[in-house]
Coordinates of C-alpha atoms and ligand atoms in Angstrom, one line a residue:
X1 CA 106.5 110.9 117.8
X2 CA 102.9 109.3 118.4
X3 CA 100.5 107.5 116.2
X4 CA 97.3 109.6 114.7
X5 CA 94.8 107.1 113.4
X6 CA 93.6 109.2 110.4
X7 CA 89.3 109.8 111.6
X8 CA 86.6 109.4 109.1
X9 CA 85.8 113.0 109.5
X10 CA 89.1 114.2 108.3
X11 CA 88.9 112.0 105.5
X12 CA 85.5 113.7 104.3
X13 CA 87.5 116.9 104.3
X14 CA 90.2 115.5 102.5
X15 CA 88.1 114.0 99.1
X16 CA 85.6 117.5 99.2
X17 CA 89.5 118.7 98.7
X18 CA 90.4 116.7 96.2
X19 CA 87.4 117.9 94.4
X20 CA 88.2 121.6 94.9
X21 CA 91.7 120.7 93.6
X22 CA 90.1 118.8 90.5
X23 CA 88.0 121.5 89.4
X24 CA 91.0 124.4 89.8
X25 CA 93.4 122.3 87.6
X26 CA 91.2 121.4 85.5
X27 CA 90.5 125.4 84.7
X28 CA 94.5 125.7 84.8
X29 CA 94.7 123.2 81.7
X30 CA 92.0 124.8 80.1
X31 CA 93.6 128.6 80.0
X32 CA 97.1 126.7 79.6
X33 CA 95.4 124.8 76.7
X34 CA 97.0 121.3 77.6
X35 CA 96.6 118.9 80.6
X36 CA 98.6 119.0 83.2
X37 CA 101.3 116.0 83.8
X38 CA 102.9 114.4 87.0
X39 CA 105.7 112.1 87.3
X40 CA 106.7 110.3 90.3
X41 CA 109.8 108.8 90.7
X42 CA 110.4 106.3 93.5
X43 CA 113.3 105.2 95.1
X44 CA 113.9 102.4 97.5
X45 CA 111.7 99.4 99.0
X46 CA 108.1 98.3 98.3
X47 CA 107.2 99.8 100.9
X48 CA 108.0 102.9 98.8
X49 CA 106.8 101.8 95.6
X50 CA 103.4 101.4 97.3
X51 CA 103.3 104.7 98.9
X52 CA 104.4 106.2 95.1
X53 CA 101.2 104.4 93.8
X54 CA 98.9 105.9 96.2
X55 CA 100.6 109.5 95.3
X56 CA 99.8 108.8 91.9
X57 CA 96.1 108.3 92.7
X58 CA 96.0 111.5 94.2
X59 CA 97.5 113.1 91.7
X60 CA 95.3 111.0 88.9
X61 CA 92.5 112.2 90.8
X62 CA 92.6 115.5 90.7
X63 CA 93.1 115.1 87.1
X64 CA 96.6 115.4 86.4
X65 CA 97.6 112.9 83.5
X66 CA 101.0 111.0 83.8
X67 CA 103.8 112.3 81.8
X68 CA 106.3 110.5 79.8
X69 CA 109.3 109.4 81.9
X70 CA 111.6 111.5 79.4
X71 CA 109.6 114.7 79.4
X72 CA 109.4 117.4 82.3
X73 CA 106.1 117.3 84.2
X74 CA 104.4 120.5 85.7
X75 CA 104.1 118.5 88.8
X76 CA 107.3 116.0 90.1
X77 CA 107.1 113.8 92.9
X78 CA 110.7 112.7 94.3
X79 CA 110.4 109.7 97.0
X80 CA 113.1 109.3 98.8
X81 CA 114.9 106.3 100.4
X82 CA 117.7 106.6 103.1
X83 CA 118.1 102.8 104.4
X84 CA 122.0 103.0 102.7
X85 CA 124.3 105.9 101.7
X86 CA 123.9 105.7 97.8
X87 CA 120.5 106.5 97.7
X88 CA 121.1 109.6 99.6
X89 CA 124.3 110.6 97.2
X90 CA 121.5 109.9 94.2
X91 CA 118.8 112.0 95.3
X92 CA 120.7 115.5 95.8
X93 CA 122.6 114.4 92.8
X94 CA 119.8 114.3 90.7
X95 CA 117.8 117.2 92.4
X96 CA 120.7 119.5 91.0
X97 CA 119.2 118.4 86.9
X98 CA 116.4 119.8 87.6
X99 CA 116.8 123.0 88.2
X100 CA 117.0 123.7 84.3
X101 CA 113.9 122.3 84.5
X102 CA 112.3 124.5 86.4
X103 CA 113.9 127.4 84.5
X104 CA 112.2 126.4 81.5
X105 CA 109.3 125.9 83.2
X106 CA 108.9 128.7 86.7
X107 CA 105.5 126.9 87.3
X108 CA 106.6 123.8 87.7
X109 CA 105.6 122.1 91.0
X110 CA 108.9 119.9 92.9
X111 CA 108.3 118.0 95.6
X112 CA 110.6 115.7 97.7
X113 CA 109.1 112.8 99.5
X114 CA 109.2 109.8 101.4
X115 CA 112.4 108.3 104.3
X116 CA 114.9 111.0 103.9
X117 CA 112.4 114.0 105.1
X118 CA 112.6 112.4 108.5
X119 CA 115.9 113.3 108.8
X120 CA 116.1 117.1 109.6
X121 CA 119.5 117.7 107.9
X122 CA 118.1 116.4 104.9
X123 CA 115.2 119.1 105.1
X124 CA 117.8 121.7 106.0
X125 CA 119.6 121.0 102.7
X126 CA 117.0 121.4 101.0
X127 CA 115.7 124.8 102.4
X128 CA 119.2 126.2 102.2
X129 CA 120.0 124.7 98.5
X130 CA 117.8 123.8 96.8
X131 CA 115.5 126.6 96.4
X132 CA 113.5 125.6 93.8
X133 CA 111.9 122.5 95.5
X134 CA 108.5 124.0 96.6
X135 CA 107.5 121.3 99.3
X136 CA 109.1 118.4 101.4
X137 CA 106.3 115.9 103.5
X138 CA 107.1 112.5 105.0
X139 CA 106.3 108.9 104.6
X140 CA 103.2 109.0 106.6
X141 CA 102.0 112.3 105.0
X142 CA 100.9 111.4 101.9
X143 CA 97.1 111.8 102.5
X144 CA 98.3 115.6 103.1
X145 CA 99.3 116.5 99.8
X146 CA 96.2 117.9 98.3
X147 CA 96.4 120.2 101.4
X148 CA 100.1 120.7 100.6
X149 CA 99.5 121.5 96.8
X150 CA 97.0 123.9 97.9
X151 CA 98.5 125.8 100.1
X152 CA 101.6 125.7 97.4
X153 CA 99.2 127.3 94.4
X154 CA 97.5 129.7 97.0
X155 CA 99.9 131.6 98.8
X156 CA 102.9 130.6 96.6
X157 CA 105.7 129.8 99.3
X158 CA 107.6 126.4 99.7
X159 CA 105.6 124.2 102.3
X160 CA 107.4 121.9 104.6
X161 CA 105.0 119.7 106.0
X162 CA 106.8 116.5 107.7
X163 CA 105.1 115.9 110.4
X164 CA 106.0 114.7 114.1
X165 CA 103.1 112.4 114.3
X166 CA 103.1 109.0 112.6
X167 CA 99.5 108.5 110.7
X168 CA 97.7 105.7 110.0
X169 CA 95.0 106.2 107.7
X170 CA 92.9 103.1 106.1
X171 CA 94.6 102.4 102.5
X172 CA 90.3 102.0 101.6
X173 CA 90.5 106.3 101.8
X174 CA 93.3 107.1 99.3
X175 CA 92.7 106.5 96.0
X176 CA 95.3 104.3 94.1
X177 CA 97.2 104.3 90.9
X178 CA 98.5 100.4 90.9
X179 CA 101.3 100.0 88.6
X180 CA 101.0 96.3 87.7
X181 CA 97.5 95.6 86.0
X182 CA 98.4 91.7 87.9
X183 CA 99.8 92.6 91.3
X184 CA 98.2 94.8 94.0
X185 CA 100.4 96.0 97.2
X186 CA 98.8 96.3 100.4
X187 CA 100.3 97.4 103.3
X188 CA 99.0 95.5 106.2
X189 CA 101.5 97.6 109.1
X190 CA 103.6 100.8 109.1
X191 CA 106.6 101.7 110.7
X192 CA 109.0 99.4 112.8
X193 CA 109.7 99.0 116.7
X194 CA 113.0 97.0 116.3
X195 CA 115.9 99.5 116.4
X196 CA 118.6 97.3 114.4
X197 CA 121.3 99.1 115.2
X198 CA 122.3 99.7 111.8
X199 CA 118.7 100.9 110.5
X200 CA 117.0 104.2 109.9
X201 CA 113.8 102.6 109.6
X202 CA 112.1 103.0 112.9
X203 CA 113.5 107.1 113.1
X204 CA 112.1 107.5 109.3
X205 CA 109.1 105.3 109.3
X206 CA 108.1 105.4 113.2
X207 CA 106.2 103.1 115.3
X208 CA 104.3 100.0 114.2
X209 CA 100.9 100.8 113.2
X210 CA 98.7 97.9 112.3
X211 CA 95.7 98.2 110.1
X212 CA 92.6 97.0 111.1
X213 CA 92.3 93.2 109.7
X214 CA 88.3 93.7 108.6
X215 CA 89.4 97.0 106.5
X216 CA 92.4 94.8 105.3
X217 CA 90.3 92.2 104.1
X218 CA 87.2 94.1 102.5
X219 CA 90.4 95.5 100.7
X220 CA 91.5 92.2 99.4
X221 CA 88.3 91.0 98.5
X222 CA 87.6 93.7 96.2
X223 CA 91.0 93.5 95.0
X224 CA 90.4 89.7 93.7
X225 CA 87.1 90.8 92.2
X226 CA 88.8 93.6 90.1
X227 CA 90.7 90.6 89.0
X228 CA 94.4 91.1 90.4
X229 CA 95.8 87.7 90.3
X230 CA 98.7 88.8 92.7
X231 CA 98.5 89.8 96.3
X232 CA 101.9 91.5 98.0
X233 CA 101.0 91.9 102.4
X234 CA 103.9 94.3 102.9
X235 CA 105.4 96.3 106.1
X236 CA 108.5 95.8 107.8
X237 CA 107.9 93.5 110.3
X238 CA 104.9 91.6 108.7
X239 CA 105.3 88.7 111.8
X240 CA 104.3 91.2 114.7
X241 CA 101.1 92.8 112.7
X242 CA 98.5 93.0 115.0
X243 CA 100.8 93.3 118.1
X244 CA 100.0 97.0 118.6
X245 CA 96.2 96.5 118.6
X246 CA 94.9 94.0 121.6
X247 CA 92.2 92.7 120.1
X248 CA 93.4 91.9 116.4
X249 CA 94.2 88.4 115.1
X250 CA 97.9 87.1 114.4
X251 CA 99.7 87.6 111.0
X252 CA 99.3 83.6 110.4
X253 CA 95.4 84.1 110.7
X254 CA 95.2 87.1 108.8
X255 CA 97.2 85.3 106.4
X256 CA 95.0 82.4 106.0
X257 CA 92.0 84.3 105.7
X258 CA 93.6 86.3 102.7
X259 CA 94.2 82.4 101.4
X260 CA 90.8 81.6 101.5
X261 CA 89.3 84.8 99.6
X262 CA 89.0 83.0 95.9
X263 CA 90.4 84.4 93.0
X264 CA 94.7 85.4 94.2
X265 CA 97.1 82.8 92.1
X266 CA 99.6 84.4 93.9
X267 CA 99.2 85.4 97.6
X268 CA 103.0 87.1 98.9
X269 CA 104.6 88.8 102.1
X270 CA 107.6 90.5 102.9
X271 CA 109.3 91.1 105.1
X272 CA 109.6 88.4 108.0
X273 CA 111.7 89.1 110.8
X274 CA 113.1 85.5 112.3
X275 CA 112.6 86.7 116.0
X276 CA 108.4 87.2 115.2
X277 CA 107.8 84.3 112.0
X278 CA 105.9 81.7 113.8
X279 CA 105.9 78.1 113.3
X280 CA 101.9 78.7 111.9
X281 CA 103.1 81.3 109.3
X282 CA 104.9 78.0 108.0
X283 CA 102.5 75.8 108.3
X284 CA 99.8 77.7 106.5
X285 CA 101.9 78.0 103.5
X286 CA 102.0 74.5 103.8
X287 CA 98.0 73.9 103.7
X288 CA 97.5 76.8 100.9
X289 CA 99.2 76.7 97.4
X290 CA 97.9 80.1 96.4
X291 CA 100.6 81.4 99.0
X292 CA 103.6 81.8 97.1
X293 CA 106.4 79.1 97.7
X294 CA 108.5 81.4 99.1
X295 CA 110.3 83.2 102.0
X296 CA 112.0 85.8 102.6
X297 CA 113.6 86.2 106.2
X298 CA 116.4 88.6 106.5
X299 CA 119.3 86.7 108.4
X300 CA 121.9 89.7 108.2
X301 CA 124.8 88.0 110.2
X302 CA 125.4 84.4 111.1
X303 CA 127.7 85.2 113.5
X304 CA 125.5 84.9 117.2
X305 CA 127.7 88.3 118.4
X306 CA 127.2 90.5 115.6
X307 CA 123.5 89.1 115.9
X308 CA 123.8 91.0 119.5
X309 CA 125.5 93.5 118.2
X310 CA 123.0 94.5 115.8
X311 CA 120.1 93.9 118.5
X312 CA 118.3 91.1 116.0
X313 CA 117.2 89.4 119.1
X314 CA 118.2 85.8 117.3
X315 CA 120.9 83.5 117.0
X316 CA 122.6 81.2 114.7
X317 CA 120.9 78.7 116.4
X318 CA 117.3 80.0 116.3
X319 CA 117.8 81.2 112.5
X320 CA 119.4 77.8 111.4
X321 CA 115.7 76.1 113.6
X322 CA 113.5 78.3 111.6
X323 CA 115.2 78.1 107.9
X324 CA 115.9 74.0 108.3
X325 CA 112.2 73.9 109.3
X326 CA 110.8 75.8 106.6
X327 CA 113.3 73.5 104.0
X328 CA 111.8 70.7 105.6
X329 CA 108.0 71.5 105.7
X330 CA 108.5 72.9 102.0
X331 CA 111.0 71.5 100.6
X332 CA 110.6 72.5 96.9
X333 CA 110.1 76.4 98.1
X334 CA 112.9 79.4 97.6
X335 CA 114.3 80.8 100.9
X336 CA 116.2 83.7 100.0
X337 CA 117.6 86.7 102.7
X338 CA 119.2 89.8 103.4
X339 CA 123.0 90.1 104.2
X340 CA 124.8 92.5 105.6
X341 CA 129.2 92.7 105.4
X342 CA 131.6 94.9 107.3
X343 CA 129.0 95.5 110.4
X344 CA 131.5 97.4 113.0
X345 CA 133.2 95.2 115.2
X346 CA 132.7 92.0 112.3
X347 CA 135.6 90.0 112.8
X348 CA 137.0 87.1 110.3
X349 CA 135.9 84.6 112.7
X350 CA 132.3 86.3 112.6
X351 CA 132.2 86.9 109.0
X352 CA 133.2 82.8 108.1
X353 CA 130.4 82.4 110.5
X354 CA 128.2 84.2 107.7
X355 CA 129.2 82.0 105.2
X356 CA 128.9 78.6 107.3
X357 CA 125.4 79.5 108.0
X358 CA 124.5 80.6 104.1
X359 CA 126.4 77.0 102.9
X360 CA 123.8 75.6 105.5
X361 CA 121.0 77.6 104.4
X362 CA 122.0 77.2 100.9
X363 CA 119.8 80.3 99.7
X364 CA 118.3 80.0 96.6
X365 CA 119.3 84.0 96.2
X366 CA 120.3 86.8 98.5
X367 CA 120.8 90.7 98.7
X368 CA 124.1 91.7 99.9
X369 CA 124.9 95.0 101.3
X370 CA 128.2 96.3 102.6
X371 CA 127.4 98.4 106.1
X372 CA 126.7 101.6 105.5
X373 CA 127.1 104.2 108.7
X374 CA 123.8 105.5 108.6
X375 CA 123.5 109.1 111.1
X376 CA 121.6 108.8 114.0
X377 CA 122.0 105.1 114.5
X378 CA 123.3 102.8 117.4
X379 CA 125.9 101.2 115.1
X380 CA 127.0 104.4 113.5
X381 CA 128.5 105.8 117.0
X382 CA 130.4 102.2 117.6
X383 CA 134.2 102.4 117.5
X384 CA 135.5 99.4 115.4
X385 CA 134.1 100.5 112.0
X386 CA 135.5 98.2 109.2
X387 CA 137.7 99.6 106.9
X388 CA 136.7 100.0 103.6
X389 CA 139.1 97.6 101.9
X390 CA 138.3 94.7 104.5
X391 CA 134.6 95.2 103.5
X392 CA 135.2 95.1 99.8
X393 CA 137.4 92.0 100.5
X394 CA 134.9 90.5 102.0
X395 CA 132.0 90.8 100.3
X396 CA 133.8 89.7 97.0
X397 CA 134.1 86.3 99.2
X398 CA 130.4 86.4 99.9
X399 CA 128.9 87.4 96.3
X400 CA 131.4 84.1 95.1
X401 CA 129.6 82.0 97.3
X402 CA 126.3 83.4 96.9
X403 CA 126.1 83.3 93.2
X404 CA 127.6 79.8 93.3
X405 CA 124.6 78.5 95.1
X406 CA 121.8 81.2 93.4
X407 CA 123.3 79.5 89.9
X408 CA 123.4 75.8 91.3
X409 CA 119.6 76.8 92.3
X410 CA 118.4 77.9 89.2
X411 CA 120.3 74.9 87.8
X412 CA 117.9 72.6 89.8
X413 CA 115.1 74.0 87.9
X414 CA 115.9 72.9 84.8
X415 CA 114.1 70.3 83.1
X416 CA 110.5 71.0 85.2
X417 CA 107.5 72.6 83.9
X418 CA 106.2 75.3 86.3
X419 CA 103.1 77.8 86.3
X420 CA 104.4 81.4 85.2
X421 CA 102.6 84.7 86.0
X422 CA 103.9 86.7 83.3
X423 CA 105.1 90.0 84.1
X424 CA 105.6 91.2 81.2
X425 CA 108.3 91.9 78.2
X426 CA 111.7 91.3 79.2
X427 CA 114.1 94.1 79.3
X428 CA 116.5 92.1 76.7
X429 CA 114.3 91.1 73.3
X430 CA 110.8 92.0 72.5
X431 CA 110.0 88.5 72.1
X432 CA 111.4 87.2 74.8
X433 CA 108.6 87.5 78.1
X434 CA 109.3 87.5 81.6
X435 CA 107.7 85.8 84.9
X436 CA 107.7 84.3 88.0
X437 CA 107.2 80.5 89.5
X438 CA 104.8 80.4 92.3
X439 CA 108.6 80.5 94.5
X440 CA 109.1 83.9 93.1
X441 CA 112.1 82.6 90.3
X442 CA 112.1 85.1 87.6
X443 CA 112.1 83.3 84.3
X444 CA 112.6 84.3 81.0
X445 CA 111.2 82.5 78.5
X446 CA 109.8 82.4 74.2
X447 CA 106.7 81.3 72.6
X448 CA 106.9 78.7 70.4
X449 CA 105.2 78.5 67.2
X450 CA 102.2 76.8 67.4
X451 CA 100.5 78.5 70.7
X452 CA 96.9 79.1 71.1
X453 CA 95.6 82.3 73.2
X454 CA 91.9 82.1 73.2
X455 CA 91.3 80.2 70.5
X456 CA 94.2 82.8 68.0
X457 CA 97.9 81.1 67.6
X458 CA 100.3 83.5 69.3
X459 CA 103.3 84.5 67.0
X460 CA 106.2 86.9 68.9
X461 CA 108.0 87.0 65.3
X462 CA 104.9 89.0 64.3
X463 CA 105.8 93.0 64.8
X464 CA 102.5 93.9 65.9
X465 CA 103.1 91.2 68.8
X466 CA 102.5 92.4 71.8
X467 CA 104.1 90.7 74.6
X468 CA 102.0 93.4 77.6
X469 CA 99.0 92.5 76.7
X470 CA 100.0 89.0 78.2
X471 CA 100.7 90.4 81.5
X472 CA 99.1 88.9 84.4
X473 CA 98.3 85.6 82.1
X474 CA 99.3 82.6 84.2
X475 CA 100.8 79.9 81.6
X476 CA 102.9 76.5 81.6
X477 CA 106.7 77.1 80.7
X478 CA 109.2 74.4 80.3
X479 CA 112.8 75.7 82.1
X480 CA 115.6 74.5 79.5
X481 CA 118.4 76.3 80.8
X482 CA 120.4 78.5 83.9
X483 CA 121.5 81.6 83.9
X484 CA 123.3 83.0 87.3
X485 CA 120.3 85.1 88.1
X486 CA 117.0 83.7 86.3
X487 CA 116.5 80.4 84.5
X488 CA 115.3 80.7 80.6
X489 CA 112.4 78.2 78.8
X490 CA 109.6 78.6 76.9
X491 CA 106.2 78.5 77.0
X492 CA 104.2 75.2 76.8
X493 CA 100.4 76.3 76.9
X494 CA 98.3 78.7 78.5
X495 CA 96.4 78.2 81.9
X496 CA 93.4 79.5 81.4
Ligands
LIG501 N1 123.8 99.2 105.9 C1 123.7 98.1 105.0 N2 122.5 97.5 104.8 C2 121.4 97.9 105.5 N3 120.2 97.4 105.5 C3 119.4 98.2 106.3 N4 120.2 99.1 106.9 C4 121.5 98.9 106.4 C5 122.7 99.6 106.6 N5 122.8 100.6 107.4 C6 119.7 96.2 104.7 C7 119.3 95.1 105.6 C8 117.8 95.1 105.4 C9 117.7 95.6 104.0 C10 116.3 96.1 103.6 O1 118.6 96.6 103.9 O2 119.9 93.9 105.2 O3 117.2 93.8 105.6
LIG502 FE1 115.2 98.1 110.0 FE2 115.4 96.0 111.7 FE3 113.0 97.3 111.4 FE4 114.0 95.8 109.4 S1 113.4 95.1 111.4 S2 113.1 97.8 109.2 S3 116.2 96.1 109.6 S4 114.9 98.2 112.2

C-alpha cells in the first residue's frame, strides 16, 4: 500500500466526467420518463457517515434524486463497516433482500462500499455469490465512482475497483451532500498507523494521510459562512494529524485556528488517542468555549498488560494523568471512552483493573464492546481467546457499573439551564425535540406554551408544528429530570 495524493490534473478529468455522466442520465430519465433515484446506506463510524455524504454529492451531481428509504432505487450504494463481527453478519445478510430487487428491476445499479472491500475474502464472496452486485471500490476510492459507474453503463460487466494505493484527495474537489443542515464533517486525516492489535483499521483504511491545514481551513471558513453552526474534525487518530507532513502545524494549533474562524457554536473532534492528545489540545478547550466541552479518548483496558497486549503504547498510569487532568482543567466537561471486554489473555485481575480505573474516571458515558476476533489481526492469532460465557459475564458487570455512573451523570444535570443545538424531532413524540449541551449530552426536551420564535409564539400541540424546521436553532432548556441515557427539560427561550 502507498499514499497517492489525488493531483489537480486528475481532478479536472474527474468533474468534465461528472458532466458527461450528468448529461447521459439525464437522457436515461428522459426516455425512462422519471428521474433516476439513489440511496445510500451507511454502516459504521463517522468516519463512514462522512464518506456516504460525499457519495451522495456525486451521485446528486450527476443528477440522480434521492429516493425514499422504503422504495428501491435504480442506483444503491452499500458502505460497509468491518471494525466488529456483526456488521459483517449484517451486510451479506442484507445483500441476499435485494436480489428481488434487482429482479424487479435488471437495471438496477448495486454497489458495495467502504471497510470491508479491503478485505479480499469479502470481495471474493461477493464475486462468487452475489452476482447481482455490479461493483465493489474501497474507502479511499470514492472520487472513482463516476469512473466506476461508467465503465458499469458502458461495457456492462461488474467492476471491482479497490485499489492498492491509499488516496488522499482534498475534501474541497468532491462535491458534498451534508446530511445535517447544522453540522458539517470534515475529515482532517485518513487512515491509521497504530496496529491495535485487535483493529482492522490500519489494513482497511491504510496509512495516515494528513490534509493540508490551509485547504482544511479555507474549508471551514466557507463552511461557517454557509452558516453550519456545528463543526465535527474527524479521523482516527486526530492527535498525530500533521505528523506525516514535516512542515504542517500540530492538531492543538490547527484546532485553535478553527476556534478562531467566527461563526461555529459548536466546534468537535473525534477520536483522541491518549498516547498522541497533548497537554495544549486541553488547554485550548480551556481558552475557547466554542469547542465543545467534551472528550472523547478511547481507554479500552485499564489493565497496564492488556494495554501491552493490545500495543496502545499507554498505561493506567499515563491514561489516569491525562483524564484527572482534563477533569481538573474542565471540570464541568463530559469525558466519555471506548471499552473493550474479553481481549484474549484478559484475566479477572485485569478486567477489575477496568472497572477500578472507570470508577476513577467516572465517565459521564461509554461504548462497550465485547472483543471480536477480527481476521488478519495480531490479537486474532493469540492463544488465550476468552470464552464466550466469561465475556458475557463480564460485560454484564461493566454495563452495571457504566450505566450507574452514565445515570448518576445525567442526574447531575438536573436543575441547570444549558444552551441546546437542536437536532431535531425526537424519535419518541412529535412534540418532544432533541439536542445536545455544548458537552455533547443529548437532551430531550418540550416547548412550553408561551414561546416566541421570531417574534410568532411556538405551539408543538399545533399539527402543522414542525419541530425540523428548528434544527440547528441554538436555545435555553431547563434539565428537570434523568433518564439512564439523556436527561429530559424543556425549553426556556430561544438564543438568537
Ligand atoms: N473488537 C471489539 N471492539 C473493537 N473496537 C475496535 N476493534 C474492535 C474489536 N476487534 C472498538 C474500539 C474502538 C472502537 C471504535 O471500536 O473500542 O475504539
Ligand atoms: Fe484501530 Fe487503534 Fe487505529 Fe483506533 S488507533 S483505528 S483502535 S488501530
Amino acid at each position: 500500500m502507498s499514499t497517492v495524493i489525488v493531483s489537480q490534473d486528475d481532478l479536472l478529468r474527474y468533474h468534465s466526467l461528472l458532466a458527461s455522466l450528468e448529461k447521459r442520465i439525464s437522457a436515461m430519465s428522459s426516455e425512462l420518463g422519471h428521474p433516476l433515484t439513489y440511496l445510500v446506506k451507511t454502516y459504521g463510524c463517522q468516519l463512514n457517515e462522512s464518506d456516504s455524504e460525499k457519495i451522495e454529492g456525486i451521485l446528486q451531481s450527476i443528477g440522480l434524486i434521492e429516493a425514499e428509504e422504503s422504495a428501491i432505487p435504480d442506483f444503491l450504494f452499500l458502505n460497509t463497516c468491518t471494525i466488529r463481527e456483526n456488521a459483517d453478519i449484517r451486510l451479506f445478510g442484507n445483500l441476499g433482500a435485494y436480489k428481488i430487487n434487482k429482479r424487479q428491476n435488471r437495471d438496477m445499479f448495486i454497489a458495495v462500499c467502504g471497510c470491508m472491500m479491503k478485505q479480499e475474502e469479502n470481495v471474493a464472496r461477493i464475486k462468487k455469490s452475489f452476482p447481482y452486485v455490479d461493483a465493489c471500490f474501497g474507502p479511499s476510492d470514492i472520487h472513482l465512482i463516476p469512473e466506476i459507474i461508467e465503465q458499469k453503463l458502458n461495457q456492462r460487466k461488474r467492476v471491482f475497483s479497490v485499489s492498492e494505493e491509499d488516496y488522499l484527495v482534498e475534501d474541497n474537489f468532491i462535491p458534498v451532500k451534508r446530511k445535517r443542515k447544522f453540522r458539517a464533517l470534515v475529515p482532517i486525516m485518513y487512515g491509521c498507523n497504530n496496529f491495535c492489535t485487535y483493529c482492522v483499521v490500519p489494513y482497511t483504511r491504510g496509512r495516515e494521510r494528513s490534509r493540508d491545514s490551509k485547504e482544511i481551513l479555507k474549508q471551514l471558513k466557507s463552511l461557517a459562512e454557509e452558516g453550519y453552526k456545528e463543526v465535527m474534525l474527524l479521523g482516527q487518530n486526530v492527535n498525530s494529524y500533521g505528523h506525516d507532513r514535516p512542515d504542517e502545524i500540530s492538531f492543538a494549533e490547527l484546532l485553535e485556528r478553527t476556534a478562531q474562524i467566527p461563526g461555529f457554536s459548536r466546534i468537535r473532534f473525534m477520536t483522541s488517542h491518549p498516547k498522541d492528545i497533548s497537554e495544549e489540545v486541553i488547554r485550548t478547550m480551556q481558552k475557547y468555549p466554542n469547542i465543545e466541552r467534551h472528550l472523547h479518548l478511547p481507554m479500552q483496558s485499564g489493565s497496564s498488560r492488556v494495554l501491552k497486549r493490545m500495543n496502545r503504547h499507554y498505561d493506567q498510569e499515563q491514561y489516569l494523568k491525562t483524564a484527572l487532568l482534563f477533569r481538573e482543567c474542565l471540570p464541568d466537561a463530559t469525558l466519555t471512552t471506548d471499552i473493550i471486554v474479553g481481549f484474549p489473555g484478559e484475566t479477572e485481575e485485569d478486567f477489575q483493573e477496568t472497572l477500578n480505573v472507570i470508577a476513577k474516571c467516572k465517565f459521564d458515558s461509554a461504548f462497550t464492546f465485547q472483543y471480536s476476533r477480527r481476521p488478519g489481526t495480531k490479537a486474532a492469532e493469540y492463544p488465550d481467546q476468552i470464552p464466550q460465557d466469561v465475556v458475557t459475564e463480564r460485560f454484564g458487570r461493566l454495563l452495571e457499573l457504566q450505566n450507574d455512573l452514565t445515570f448518576q451523570s445525567n442526574q447531575s444535570m438536573v436543575g441547570k439551564t444549558e444552551e441546546i443545538l437542536i437536532e431535531g424531532r425526537s424519535a419518541t413524540a412529535p412534540d418532544v425535540l432533541t439536542g445536545r449541551t455544548n458537552s455533547s449530552r443529548l437532551v430531550n426536551f418540550k416547548i412550553p406554551k408561551g414561546i416566541q420564535l421570531d417574534g410568532k409564539e411556538i405551539n408543538s400541540d399545533d399539527p402543522n408544528f414542525d419541530a425540523d424546521e428548528l434544527e440547528g436553532r441554538l436555545c435555553m432548556v431547563k434539565i428537570l429530570k434523568a433518564k439512564p441515557y439523556s436527561v429530559e427539560g424543556e425549553l426556556e427561550r430561544f438564543c438568537e
